[in-house]
XYZ file of C-alpha atoms in Angstrom:
353
model
C 7.229 17.529 -14.032
C 8.556 15.929 -10.970
C 6.262 14.805 -7.738
C 7.275 15.637 -4.480
C 6.487 13.535 -1.296
C 5.063 15.313 1.520
C 7.769 15.648 4.117
C 5.772 13.769 6.656
C 6.026 10.622 5.133
C 9.885 10.736 4.564
C 10.308 11.853 8.178
C 8.307 8.914 9.155
C 9.912 6.645 7.022
C 13.630 7.994 8.219
C 12.053 7.095 11.809
C 10.819 3.713 11.241
C 14.714 2.696 10.274
C 16.023 4.618 13.003
C 18.087 7.152 10.894
C 17.801 11.182 10.884
C 14.830 12.499 8.528
C 16.139 12.899 5.074
C 16.866 16.942 4.477
C 15.787 16.702 0.662
C 12.460 16.209 -0.876
C 11.705 13.928 -3.599
C 10.331 14.598 -7.092
C 6.391 14.789 -7.950
C 5.170 18.017 -7.005
C 1.205 18.552 -7.687
C 0.293 21.368 -10.178
C -1.652 22.876 -7.777
C 0.492 22.233 -4.449
C -1.674 19.537 -3.404
C 0.652 17.002 -2.818
C 1.331 18.705 0.931
C -2.100 17.950 1.721
C -2.097 18.012 5.766
C -1.304 14.314 6.794
C 0.372 12.898 9.704
C 0.594 16.736 10.654
C -1.117 17.033 13.835
C 1.392 16.383 17.281
C -0.009 13.416 19.128
C -1.400 13.635 22.602
C 1.235 12.298 24.966
C -1.619 10.061 26.171
C -5.022 9.947 24.329
C -7.904 9.193 26.673
C -9.685 5.947 25.909
C -13.563 6.688 24.977
C -16.675 4.454 23.909
C -15.430 5.747 20.239
C -12.549 3.694 20.509
C -14.045 0.640 22.010
C -17.060 0.967 19.085
C -13.949 0.843 16.616
C -12.396 -1.867 18.599
C -15.537 -4.119 18.297
C -15.881 -2.916 14.264
C -12.692 -4.311 13.469
C -12.967 -7.884 15.748
C -16.651 -8.633 14.115
C -17.023 -6.972 10.694
C -16.310 -8.609 7.484
C -15.387 -5.420 5.547
C -12.181 -6.337 4.086
C -9.533 -5.165 6.501
C -8.234 -8.712 5.380
C -8.776 -10.949 2.609
C -12.603 -12.490 3.198
C -12.299 -14.738 0.242
C -9.964 -16.855 2.579
C -11.705 -17.613 5.314
C -9.334 -19.392 7.221
C -6.720 -16.634 6.952
C -8.857 -13.730 7.606
C -10.182 -15.303 10.538
C -6.824 -15.576 11.537
C -5.308 -12.496 11.039
C -7.781 -10.790 13.010
C -7.306 -12.698 15.993
C -3.947 -12.436 16.303
C -4.081 -8.989 15.348
C -6.505 -8.503 18.336
C -4.779 -10.515 20.674
C -0.956 -8.487 20.105
C -2.915 -5.290 20.123
C -3.986 -5.709 23.876
C -0.467 -5.858 24.908
C 1.409 -3.576 21.747
C -0.107 0.103 22.054
C 1.389 0.864 18.816
C -0.514 -1.896 16.981
C -3.594 -1.173 18.998
C -3.446 2.546 17.594
C -3.198 1.452 13.732
C -5.869 -1.252 14.383
C -8.031 1.364 15.612
C -6.903 3.743 12.911
C -7.789 1.233 10.292
C -11.047 0.801 11.794
C -12.412 4.509 11.884
C -11.271 4.844 7.938
C -13.479 2.220 7.087
C -16.103 3.823 8.787
C -15.304 6.975 7.067
C -16.084 5.174 3.676
C -19.552 3.858 4.731
C -21.211 7.106 5.811
C -22.953 9.396 3.423
C -23.145 12.118 5.809
C -19.821 14.577 4.976
C -19.664 15.976 8.831
C -19.560 11.803 9.977
C -16.964 11.423 6.981
C -14.857 13.684 8.374
C -14.631 12.994 11.988
C -13.773 9.526 11.057
C -10.917 10.523 8.722
C -9.956 12.791 11.210
C -9.815 10.457 14.086
C -8.406 7.571 11.715
C -5.427 10.184 10.663
C -4.775 10.942 14.738
C -5.065 7.425 15.704
C -2.314 6.348 13.023
C -0.157 9.368 13.681
C -0.025 8.402 17.481
C 0.459 4.501 16.369
C 3.876 5.827 14.618
C 4.959 7.614 17.459
C 4.718 4.796 19.901
C 6.328 2.833 17.251
C 9.048 5.286 17.215
C 9.564 4.405 20.720
C 10.329 0.845 20.245
C 13.875 -0.550 21.152
C 14.331 -2.483 17.834
C 17.594 -3.682 19.244
C 15.726 -5.858 21.929
C 12.670 -6.945 19.902
C 11.078 -10.125 21.024
C 9.450 -13.023 18.634
C 6.102 -11.723 19.955
C 7.059 -7.934 19.307
C 8.144 -9.027 15.279
C 4.528 -10.848 15.003
C 3.291 -7.305 16.394
C 5.504 -5.048 13.873
C 4.762 -6.723 10.891
C 0.846 -6.792 11.653
C 1.552 -2.935 12.056
C 3.036 -2.568 8.960
C 0.516 -4.359 7.077
C -2.397 -2.160 8.385
C -0.293 0.791 8.298
C 0.061 0.217 4.797
C -3.219 -0.777 4.196
C -4.517 2.467 5.767
C -1.748 4.557 3.797
C -2.765 2.986 0.674
C -6.752 3.770 1.357
C -5.626 7.310 1.605
C -3.624 7.387 -1.588
C -6.097 5.877 -3.660
C -9.076 8.204 -2.094
C -7.000 10.970 -4.383
C -7.584 9.287 -7.599
C -10.126 12.156 -8.454
C -7.594 15.251 -8.128
C -5.227 14.812 -10.548
C -2.375 12.045 -11.479
C 0.499 14.244 -9.458
C -1.125 14.535 -6.734
C -1.957 10.766 -6.595
C 1.413 9.789 -7.323
C 2.912 12.395 -4.265
C 0.682 10.475 -1.889
C 1.012 7.026 -3.155
C 5.223 7.696 -3.176
C 4.591 8.699 0.373
C 2.967 5.218 0.981
C 5.606 3.738 -0.478
C 7.818 4.811 1.412
C 6.305 4.457 4.664
C 5.350 0.784 3.944
C 9.141 0.045 3.075
C 9.976 1.348 5.817
C 8.547 -0.693 8.479
C 9.639 -3.813 6.020
C 13.624 -2.932 6.964
C 12.965 -2.555 10.323
C 11.905 -6.724 10.438
C 13.785 -7.583 7.182
C 15.969 -9.844 9.456
C 12.707 -11.235 11.009
C 11.451 -13.126 7.823
C 12.427 -16.564 8.838
C 11.156 -16.146 12.696
C 8.102 -15.082 11.497
C 7.558 -17.649 8.983
C 7.406 -20.501 12.127
C 5.255 -17.942 13.868
C 1.605 -17.974 14.177
C 1.313 -15.895 10.736
C 2.994 -18.646 8.631
C -0.257 -19.349 6.647
C -0.360 -15.544 6.000
C 3.202 -15.370 4.653
C 2.950 -18.681 2.600
C 1.067 -16.473 -0.479
C 3.385 -13.658 -0.079
C 6.793 -15.539 -0.090
C 5.886 -17.419 -2.976
C 5.026 -14.093 -4.840
C 8.534 -12.675 -3.849
C 10.286 -16.156 -4.346
C 8.806 -16.996 -7.897
C 8.555 -15.111 -11.304
C 5.064 -15.165 -13.015
C 5.017 -17.140 -16.619
C 1.716 -15.893 -18.203
C 1.819 -13.488 -21.410
C -0.072 -10.047 -19.977
C 3.145 -8.591 -19.118
C 5.010 -9.865 -22.443
C 4.571 -6.571 -24.647
C 5.447 -4.230 -21.582
C 9.154 -6.661 -21.172
C 10.060 -6.420 -24.866
C 9.277 -2.512 -24.405
C 11.827 -2.413 -21.385
C 14.260 -4.051 -23.210
C 14.339 -1.890 -26.468
C 14.034 1.416 -24.494
C 17.034 3.686 -25.204
C 16.449 5.985 -22.640
C 16.750 3.275 -19.628
C 20.252 1.931 -18.528
C 20.978 -1.878 -17.941
C 20.704 -1.654 -14.140
C 17.503 0.682 -14.978
C 15.923 -2.007 -16.926
C 16.672 -4.552 -14.492
C 14.600 -2.972 -11.895
C 11.973 -2.562 -13.922
C 11.807 -6.216 -14.784
C 12.141 -7.044 -10.900
C 8.895 -4.839 -10.255
C 7.258 -6.670 -13.897
C 8.097 -10.304 -12.631
C 5.985 -10.192 -9.336
C 3.195 -7.866 -11.254
C 3.000 -11.210 -13.538
C 2.873 -13.728 -10.870
C -0.639 -11.534 -9.677
C -1.551 -11.883 -13.435
C -1.227 -15.381 -13.259
C -3.720 -15.478 -10.743
C -6.579 -13.559 -12.468
C -9.500 -13.812 -12.106
C -8.692 -14.938 -8.452
C -6.709 -11.924 -7.589
C -9.016 -10.468 -5.880
C -8.161 -13.385 -3.439
C -4.918 -11.945 -3.425
C -5.731 -8.477 -2.317
C -3.533 -8.246 0.534
C -0.409 -9.723 -1.487
C -1.065 -7.055 -4.195
C -0.724 -4.321 -1.328
C 2.398 -5.858 -0.563
C 4.055 -5.229 -4.207
C 5.338 -1.549 -3.034
C 7.337 -3.561 -0.143
C 9.074 -5.980 -2.843
C 9.954 -3.814 -6.126
C 13.520 -3.287 -6.480
C 14.969 0.174 -4.338
C 15.853 1.314 -8.619
C 12.334 0.692 -9.264
C 11.468 3.457 -6.662
C 14.073 5.531 -7.820
C 12.571 5.562 -11.430
C 9.094 6.228 -10.161
C 10.676 8.621 -7.670
C 12.256 11.054 -11.062
C 9.331 10.112 -12.952
C 10.418 7.706 -15.707
C 8.154 7.112 -18.028
C 8.947 3.639 -18.820
C 8.277 3.243 -14.793
C 4.910 4.837 -14.772
C 4.080 2.507 -17.696
C 5.161 -0.382 -15.290
C 2.254 1.349 -12.928
C -0.207 1.017 -15.354
C -0.272 -2.678 -15.067
C -0.408 -2.667 -11.444
C -3.555 -0.134 -11.858
C -5.089 -3.279 -13.932
C -4.694 -5.271 -10.836
C -6.458 -2.648 -8.643
C -9.161 -2.376 -11.309
C -9.334 -6.242 -10.733
C -10.263 -5.271 -6.825
C -12.986 -2.958 -7.639
C -15.333 -4.869 -5.365
C -13.155 -4.347 -2.302
C -14.414 -0.924 -0.307
C -11.190 1.138 -0.743
C -10.461 0.395 -4.230
C -13.676 0.585 -6.093
C -12.991 2.475 -9.266
C -9.441 3.779 -8.781
C -7.460 1.289 -10.993
C -10.007 2.279 -14.102
C -9.518 6.384 -13.066
C -5.829 6.315 -12.420
C -5.206 4.487 -15.450
C -7.377 6.484 -17.478
C -5.474 9.429 -15.889
C -1.803 8.181 -16.759
C -2.605 7.694 -20.161
C -3.823 11.598 -20.300
C -0.477 12.297 -18.169
C 2.057 10.174 -20.474
C 0.192 11.220 -23.673
C -0.013 10.356 -27.059
C 3.657 9.263 -27.749
C 3.469 6.368 -24.866
C 0.077 5.765 -26.446
C 1.172 2.198 -27.699
C 2.889 1.390 -24.337
C -0.520 2.079 -22.812
C -2.412 -0.191 -25.284
C -1.875 -3.683 -23.576
C -2.933 -2.665 -20.265
C -6.064 -0.761 -21.752
C -6.995 -3.772 -23.370
C -6.579 -6.069 -19.895
C -8.551 -3.623 -18.040
C -11.338 -4.159 -20.543
C -11.181 -8.019 -20.239
C -14.226 -9.475 -18.105
C -12.927 -11.338 -15.051
C -14.805 -14.789 -14.327
C -15.552 -15.127 -10.800
C -17.620 -14.288 -8.158
C -16.619 -10.881 -6.697
C -16.141 -10.219 -3.066
C -16.112 -7.042 -1.009
């Protein structure tokens, strides 16, 4: 059964690229109609008041070590925080998104349901306002300073959206996919805005941060983890040549990450960027619910499981792979045998979180 991407995400994706909202809806409609969970649905206040909660969130982002960025690579972690905080001071849309992510993290550390709900709601409000403020940016007159702010905004926005998608892992695979595709559209929408600015960004203060992502984008993995998947894609009678190439494009970036096991946890930010890197054709296959593309996604869940020590991942990789196996059914069991084996393989190395 196809899944449905919440309309809010398609509208946001379109606004980010200065295009009118799509009239149609994508597939993936959850069985219980939970794919339309309220998200980005509150109209933002024109000028929200700053209060002590916001100050506390700003301090939390600035001083915490809770995996907003990769804490294993301390120099890069500190650089991202330093640059994000400095740019946020003069960039309202980035400041709101920075505070939104801090609130999202706060919602995960409390056992009190009321506090969880408060910070989750606040995170949604702040992100909604951030997107609204970003929509007012004149993209034809973006300065080098603003390009850096937009890149950071994209990264933090994608981070929070993936947090929210993974939080639905206990619902059903259909519900998760609807939310995950919303995250993909939103994340790719902002990346399209800065598509022509990569060379300038690589010469900016973010140069060390972008290096790993650039290597992943330009290089292919060489390890054996995805060999079985690649053979099955090549032999898939239901896929055309272009569809097979789209799947291979997504697999190449995943294999690059597998090559870095057990240190993939030190590349968690690059793992987040996978959604912005795989081909448009692969996204279309996911939207259509094509089983071969979902099997590729199963290997991504293995890499998520490698990051289980990160506060927003936890058991998501294992749970989602199990849901996918159940969703695909016994006729796809051979396709799923290898990722299930990979998930059970122990990783050597110290966790981080």
